[in-house]
Amino acid sequence: NAGVTQTPKFRILKIGQSMTLQCTQDMNHNYMYWYRQDPGMGLKLIYYSVGAGITDKGEVPNGYNVSRSTTEDFPLRLELAAPSQTSVYFCASSYGEGYEQYFGPGTRLTVT
Amino acid sequence: AQSVTQPDIHITVSEGASLELRCNYSYGATPYLFWYVQSPGQGLQLLLKYFSGDTLVQGIKGFEAEFKRSQSSFNLRKPSVHWSDAAEYFCAVVHNNNDMRFGAGTRLTVKP
């Protein structure tokens, strides 16, 4: 099993550009999550999904959108990139509520 | 406000010495509690978790943690640190369905 995979690993965007961060898991987990990690701030939950077709906001959802059309995929969309979105983004998945979350390797995004 | 606090931003210990990393939470009910480790440029890996029952939990790589309800703490310990333990450590809680909150992290440096 590959676990949780994320693409791309690195990306530089100009202000106002848009992009999609891809996340795929092959563990048949129902729950998937997107976090951002800023230096000295720990991880903050952006969005999560408890199954295909179901998504919900986390702690810091503004400026992002998600969709969950399949169990495996949970893409994160940035529509109008802003410097405040410069961060490392992690996707994670879990079997269910309260279970261990498995993390992808992260995407480092810089917005200039 | 509900929060997870890791009071120590950076800790340095000598190889072979014991280690304790502190974690306090401020949620009313006993949440699910986790410790994750992050090596540079990597995603997070679960060390151990507490849901209920025995308050001393054993994890991977020789780590253990003790839940103390009276102190709202879940401190991570290891009796003898190895150079490969140098990493960033995150305490996390799940307090409301799928909302996992992370502490800001403690960076561990191991001196030879």
mmCIF file of C-alpha atoms in Angstrom:
data_model
loop_
_atom_site.group_PDB
_atom_site.id
_atom_site.type_symbol
_atom_site.label_atom_id
_atom_site.label_comp_id
_atom_site.label_asym_id
_atom_site.label_seq_id
_atom_site.Cartn_x
_atom_site.Cartn_y
_atom_site.Cartn_z
ATOM 1 C CA ASN A 1 0.000 0.000 0.000
ATOM 2 C CA ALA A 2 1.209 3.493 -0.807
ATOM 3 C CA GLY A 3 -0.799 4.963 2.073
ATOM 4 C CA VAL A 4 -1.544 8.663 1.621
ATOM 5 C CA THR A 5 0.043 10.344 -1.378
ATOM 6 C CA GLN A 6 0.107 14.062 -2.159
ATOM 7 C CA THR A 7 1.052 15.974 -5.279
ATOM 8 C CA PRO A 8 2.842 18.194 -5.958
ATOM 9 C CA LYS A 9 5.632 18.200 -3.354
ATOM 10 C CA PHE A 10 6.486 21.851 -3.977
ATOM 11 C CA ARG A 11 4.744 24.709 -5.753
ATOM 12 C CA ILE A 12 5.245 28.424 -6.161
ATOM 13 C CA LEU A 13 2.190 30.499 -7.035
ATOM 14 C CA LYS A 14 1.741 34.136 -7.848
ATOM 15 C CA ILE A 15 -0.883 36.128 -5.963
ATOM 16 C CA GLY A 16 -4.317 35.559 -7.492
ATOM 17 C CA GLN A 17 -3.472 32.271 -9.200
ATOM 18 C CA SER A 18 -5.395 29.129 -8.444
ATOM 19 C CA MET A 19 -4.341 25.535 -7.991
ATOM 20 C CA THR A 20 -5.466 22.164 -6.699
ATOM 21 C CA LEU A 21 -3.523 20.082 -4.231
ATOM 22 C CA GLN A 22 -4.133 16.424 -4.824
ATOM 23 C CA CYS A 23 -4.524 13.774 -2.123
ATOM 24 C CA THR A 24 -5.150 10.068 -2.599
ATOM 25 C CA GLN A 25 -5.312 7.211 -0.118
ATOM 26 C CA ASP A 26 -5.457 3.501 -0.810
ATOM 27 C CA MET A 27 -6.456 2.273 2.649
ATOM 28 C CA ASN A 28 -10.211 2.494 2.023
ATOM 29 C CA HIS A 29 -10.540 5.047 4.823
ATOM 30 C CA ASN A 30 -13.813 6.919 5.021
ATOM 31 C CA TYR A 31 -12.377 9.948 6.807
ATOM 32 C CA MET A 32 -9.989 12.367 5.160
ATOM 33 C CA TYR A 33 -8.528 15.683 6.299
ATOM 34 C CA TRP A 34 -6.573 18.697 5.111
ATOM 35 C CA TYR A 35 -4.249 20.570 7.445
ATOM 36 C CA ARG A 36 -1.873 23.448 7.078
ATOM 37 C CA GLN A 37 1.287 23.752 9.117
ATOM 38 C CA ASP A 38 2.884 27.103 9.775
ATOM 39 C CA PRO A 39 6.171 27.488 11.677
ATOM 40 C CA GLY A 40 5.662 27.398 15.431
ATOM 41 C CA MET A 41 1.902 26.974 15.038
ATOM 42 C CA GLY A 42 1.330 23.244 14.836
ATOM 43 C CA LEU A 43 -1.253 21.910 12.405
ATOM 44 C CA LYS A 44 -4.611 23.515 11.804
ATOM 45 C CA LEU A 45 -7.546 21.697 10.240
ATOM 46 C CA ILE A 46 -8.825 23.272 7.016
ATOM 47 C CA TYR A 47 -11.511 20.844 5.878
ATOM 48 C CA TYR A 48 -12.454 17.261 6.495
ATOM 49 C CA SER A 49 -14.684 14.611 4.989
ATOM 50 C CA VAL A 50 -16.388 11.627 6.582
ATOM 51 C CA GLY A 51 -17.209 9.958 3.297
ATOM 52 C CA ALA A 52 -17.729 10.470 -0.409
ATOM 53 C CA GLY A 53 -19.991 13.430 -1.030
ATOM 54 C CA ILE A 54 -19.680 14.768 2.535
ATOM 55 C CA THR A 55 -17.349 17.591 3.529
ATOM 56 C CA ASP A 56 -17.205 20.015 6.425
ATOM 57 C CA LYS A 57 -15.197 23.029 7.534
ATOM 58 C CA GLY A 58 -12.422 22.833 10.050
ATOM 59 C CA GLU A 59 -10.717 25.568 12.017
ATOM 60 C CA VAL A 60 -9.321 27.616 9.082
ATOM 61 C CA PRO A 61 -11.421 27.047 5.911
ATOM 62 C CA ASN A 62 -11.399 30.552 4.423
ATOM 63 C CA GLY A 63 -9.785 30.731 0.997
ATOM 64 C CA TYR A 64 -10.077 27.004 0.337
ATOM 65 C CA ASN A 65 -12.556 24.580 -1.158
ATOM 66 C CA VAL A 66 -12.747 20.798 -1.220
ATOM 67 C CA SER A 67 -14.713 18.037 -2.880
ATOM 68 C CA ARG A 68 -14.966 14.323 -2.237
ATOM 69 C CA SER A 69 -16.357 12.446 -5.210
ATOM 70 C CA THR A 70 -14.635 9.145 -4.396
ATOM 71 C CA THR A 71 -13.436 7.411 -1.244
ATOM 72 C CA GLU A 72 -9.838 7.597 -2.442
ATOM 73 C CA ASP A 73 -9.468 11.251 -3.448
ATOM 74 C CA PHE A 74 -9.809 14.501 -1.514
ATOM 75 C CA PRO A 75 -8.463 17.474 -3.497
ATOM 76 C CA LEU A 76 -7.975 20.907 -1.944
ATOM 77 C CA ARG A 77 -8.609 23.938 -4.133
ATOM 78 C CA LEU A 78 -7.112 27.405 -3.712
ATOM 79 C CA GLU A 79 -9.036 29.829 -5.910
ATOM 80 C CA LEU A 80 -7.228 33.160 -5.405
ATOM 81 C CA ALA A 81 -3.871 32.514 -3.831
ATOM 82 C CA ALA A 82 -2.727 34.974 -1.186
ATOM 83 C CA PRO A 83 0.637 35.270 0.626
ATOM 84 C CA SER A 84 -1.122 34.198 3.841
ATOM 85 C CA GLN A 85 -1.612 30.778 2.238
ATOM 86 C CA THR A 86 2.121 30.152 2.111
ATOM 87 C CA SER A 87 2.418 27.028 4.228
ATOM 88 C CA VAL A 88 2.993 23.291 4.235
ATOM 89 C CA TYR A 89 -0.194 21.359 3.541
ATOM 90 C CA PHE A 90 -0.802 17.870 4.843
ATOM 91 C CA CYS A 91 -3.512 15.461 3.858
ATOM 92 C CA ALA A 92 -4.490 12.678 6.249
ATOM 93 C CA SER A 93 -6.957 9.817 6.410
ATOM 94 C CA SER A 94 -8.387 7.612 9.118
ATOM 95 C CA TYR A 95 -10.687 4.651 9.567
ATOM 96 C CA GLY A 96 -13.134 6.687 11.580
ATOM 97 C CA GLU A 97 -13.772 9.090 14.409
ATOM 98 C CA GLY A 98 -10.999 9.125 16.974
ATOM 99 C CA TYR A 99 -8.853 6.618 15.098
ATOM 100 C CA GLU A 100 -5.223 7.205 14.162
ATOM 101 C CA GLN A 101 -4.754 9.580 11.249
ATOM 102 C CA TYR A 102 -2.246 8.612 8.574
ATOM 103 C CA PHE A 103 -0.463 11.552 7.009
ATOM 104 C CA GLY A 104 0.897 12.192 3.567
ATOM 105 C CA PRO A 105 4.378 13.680 3.027
ATOM 106 C CA GLY A 106 3.068 17.209 2.551
ATOM 107 C CA THR A 107 3.026 19.914 -0.120
ATOM 108 C CA ARG A 108 5.128 23.020 0.422
ATOM 109 C CA LEU A 109 3.346 26.010 -1.139
ATOM 110 C CA THR A 110 4.786 29.484 -1.528
ATOM 111 C CA VAL A 111 2.639 32.384 -2.716
ATOM 112 C CA THR A 112 4.562 35.457 -3.884
ATOM 113 C CA ALA B 1 -10.970 28.798 24.816
ATOM 114 C CA GLN B 2 -10.303 25.116 24.249
ATOM 115 C CA SER B 3 -6.651 24.499 23.512
ATOM 116 C CA VAL B 4 -3.695 22.146 23.503
ATOM 117 C CA THR B 5 -0.521 23.520 25.046
ATOM 118 C CA GLN B 6 2.996 22.269 24.688
ATOM 119 C CA PRO B 7 4.942 24.591 26.988
ATOM 120 C CA ASP B 8 8.392 23.731 25.663
ATOM 121 C CA ILE B 9 9.204 24.977 22.175
ATOM 122 C CA HIS B 10 12.658 23.397 22.110
ATOM 123 C CA ILE B 11 14.345 20.825 24.340
ATOM 124 C CA THR B 12 17.922 19.581 24.185
ATOM 125 C CA VAL B 13 18.951 16.351 25.889
ATOM 126 C CA SER B 14 22.068 14.228 25.786
ATOM 127 C CA GLU B 15 21.945 10.841 24.138
ATOM 128 C CA GLY B 16 21.106 8.225 26.746
ATOM 129 C CA ALA B 17 19.371 10.701 29.035
ATOM 130 C CA SER B 18 15.696 10.493 29.915
ATOM 131 C CA LEU B 19 13.097 12.659 28.217
ATOM 132 C CA GLU B 20 9.758 14.140 29.176
ATOM 133 C CA LEU B 21 7.712 16.308 26.820
ATOM 134 C CA ARG B 22 4.787 18.144 28.341
ATOM 135 C CA CYS B 23 1.256 18.446 26.989
ATOM 136 C CA ASN B 24 -1.778 20.062 28.610
ATOM 137 C CA TYR B 25 -5.289 20.399 27.258
ATOM 138 C CA SER B 26 -8.214 22.527 28.328
ATOM 139 C CA TYR B 27 -11.252 20.577 27.091
ATOM 140 C CA GLY B 28 -14.032 19.831 29.531
ATOM 141 C CA ALA B 29 -14.496 16.143 28.878
ATOM 142 C CA THR B 30 -11.677 13.656 28.458
ATOM 143 C CA PRO B 31 -10.775 13.771 24.803
ATOM 144 C CA TYR B 32 -8.920 11.235 22.738
ATOM 145 C CA LEU B 33 -5.198 12.006 23.140
ATOM 146 C CA PHE B 34 -2.342 11.426 20.725
ATOM 147 C CA TRP B 35 1.362 11.988 20.334
ATOM 148 C CA TYR B 36 2.822 12.300 16.844
ATOM 149 C CA VAL B 37 6.430 12.665 15.704
ATOM 150 C CA GLN B 38 7.578 14.545 12.615
ATOM 151 C CA SER B 39 11.060 14.154 11.151
ATOM 152 C CA PRO B 40 12.346 16.996 8.942
ATOM 153 C CA GLY B 41 10.560 17.131 5.599
ATOM 154 C CA GLN B 42 8.255 14.279 6.539
ATOM 155 C CA GLY B 43 4.635 13.821 7.468
ATOM 156 C CA LEU B 44 3.499 12.932 10.969
ATOM 157 C CA GLN B 45 3.759 9.456 12.456
ATOM 158 C CA LEU B 46 1.683 8.274 15.399
ATOM 159 C CA LEU B 47 3.694 7.359 18.494
ATOM 160 C CA LEU B 48 0.828 6.442 20.798
ATOM 161 C CA LYS B 49 -2.753 7.246 21.730
ATOM 162 C CA TYR B 50 -5.080 7.211 24.731
ATOM 163 C CA PHE B 51 -8.803 6.595 24.491
ATOM 164 C CA SER B 52 -9.725 5.125 27.882
ATOM 165 C CA GLY B 53 -8.618 2.539 30.436
ATOM 166 C CA ASP B 54 -5.051 2.259 31.702
ATOM 167 C CA THR B 55 -3.673 5.768 32.010
ATOM 168 C CA LEU B 56 -0.128 4.699 31.119
ATOM 169 C CA VAL B 57 0.103 3.885 27.442
ATOM 170 C CA GLN B 58 3.005 2.370 25.561
ATOM 171 C CA GLY B 59 3.909 3.413 22.057
ATOM 172 C CA ILE B 60 6.421 2.711 19.364
ATOM 173 C CA LYS B 61 10.153 3.402 19.574
ATOM 174 C CA GLY B 62 10.192 2.970 23.350
ATOM 175 C CA PHE B 63 7.942 5.936 24.123
ATOM 176 C CA GLU B 64 5.207 6.002 26.737
ATOM 177 C CA ALA B 65 2.741 8.612 27.934
ATOM 178 C CA GLU B 66 0.685 9.040 31.072
ATOM 179 C CA PHE B 67 -2.770 10.595 31.168
ATOM 180 C CA LYS B 68 -3.450 12.546 34.356
ATOM 181 C CA ARG B 69 -7.025 13.737 34.503
ATOM 182 C CA SER B 70 -6.478 15.928 37.571
ATOM 183 C CA GLN B 71 -3.749 17.855 35.750
ATOM 184 C CA SER B 72 -5.306 17.713 32.248
ATOM 185 C CA SER B 73 -1.956 16.439 31.070
ATOM 186 C CA PHE B 74 -0.656 13.782 28.721
ATOM 187 C CA ASN B 75 3.132 13.908 28.990
ATOM 188 C CA LEU B 76 5.385 11.866 26.738
ATOM 189 C CA ARG B 77 8.381 10.059 28.201
ATOM 190 C CA LYS B 78 11.311 7.946 27.124
ATOM 191 C CA PRO B 79 13.859 6.512 29.571
ATOM 192 C CA SER B 80 16.874 6.709 27.245
ATOM 193 C CA VAL B 81 16.962 8.963 24.196
ATOM 194 C CA HIS B 82 18.683 7.928 20.970
ATOM 195 C CA TRP B 83 20.147 10.309 18.409
ATOM 196 C CA SER B 84 17.475 9.172 15.938
ATOM 197 C CA ASP B 85 14.782 10.587 18.247
ATOM 198 C CA ALA B 86 15.699 14.122 17.207
ATOM 199 C CA ALA B 87 12.497 15.441 15.604
ATOM 200 C CA GLU B 88 9.455 17.570 16.291
ATOM 201 C CA TYR B 89 6.801 16.140 18.580
ATOM 202 C CA PHE B 90 3.147 17.088 18.528
ATOM 203 C CA CYS B 91 0.477 16.434 21.089
ATOM 204 C CA ALA B 92 -3.057 16.286 19.675
ATOM 205 C CA VAL B 93 -6.584 15.861 20.958
ATOM 206 C CA VAL B 94 -9.865 14.959 19.327
ATOM 207 C CA HIS B 95 -12.521 16.729 21.336
ATOM 208 C CA ASN B 96 -15.551 16.986 19.094
ATOM 209 C CA ASN B 97 -16.170 14.303 16.497
ATOM 210 C CA ASN B 98 -13.421 14.754 13.945
ATOM 211 C CA ASP B 99 -11.920 18.015 15.061
ATOM 212 C CA MET B 100 -8.317 17.143 15.906
ATOM 213 C CA ARG B 101 -6.404 19.982 17.514
ATOM 214 C CA PHE B 102 -2.623 20.023 17.644
ATOM 215 C CA GLY B 103 -0.234 21.697 20.011
ATOM 216 C CA ALA B 104 2.423 23.972 18.549
ATOM 217 C CA GLY B 105 5.037 21.246 18.838
ATOM 218 C CA THR B 106 8.268 20.649 20.749
ATOM 219 C CA ARG B 107 11.506 20.378 18.829
ATOM 220 C CA LEU B 108 13.883 17.827 20.326
ATOM 221 C CA THR B 109 17.630 18.103 19.822
ATOM 222 C CA VAL B 110 19.836 15.205 20.957
ATOM 223 C CA LYS B 111 23.432 15.944 21.899
ATOM 224 C CA PRO B 112 26.019 13.230 21.292
#
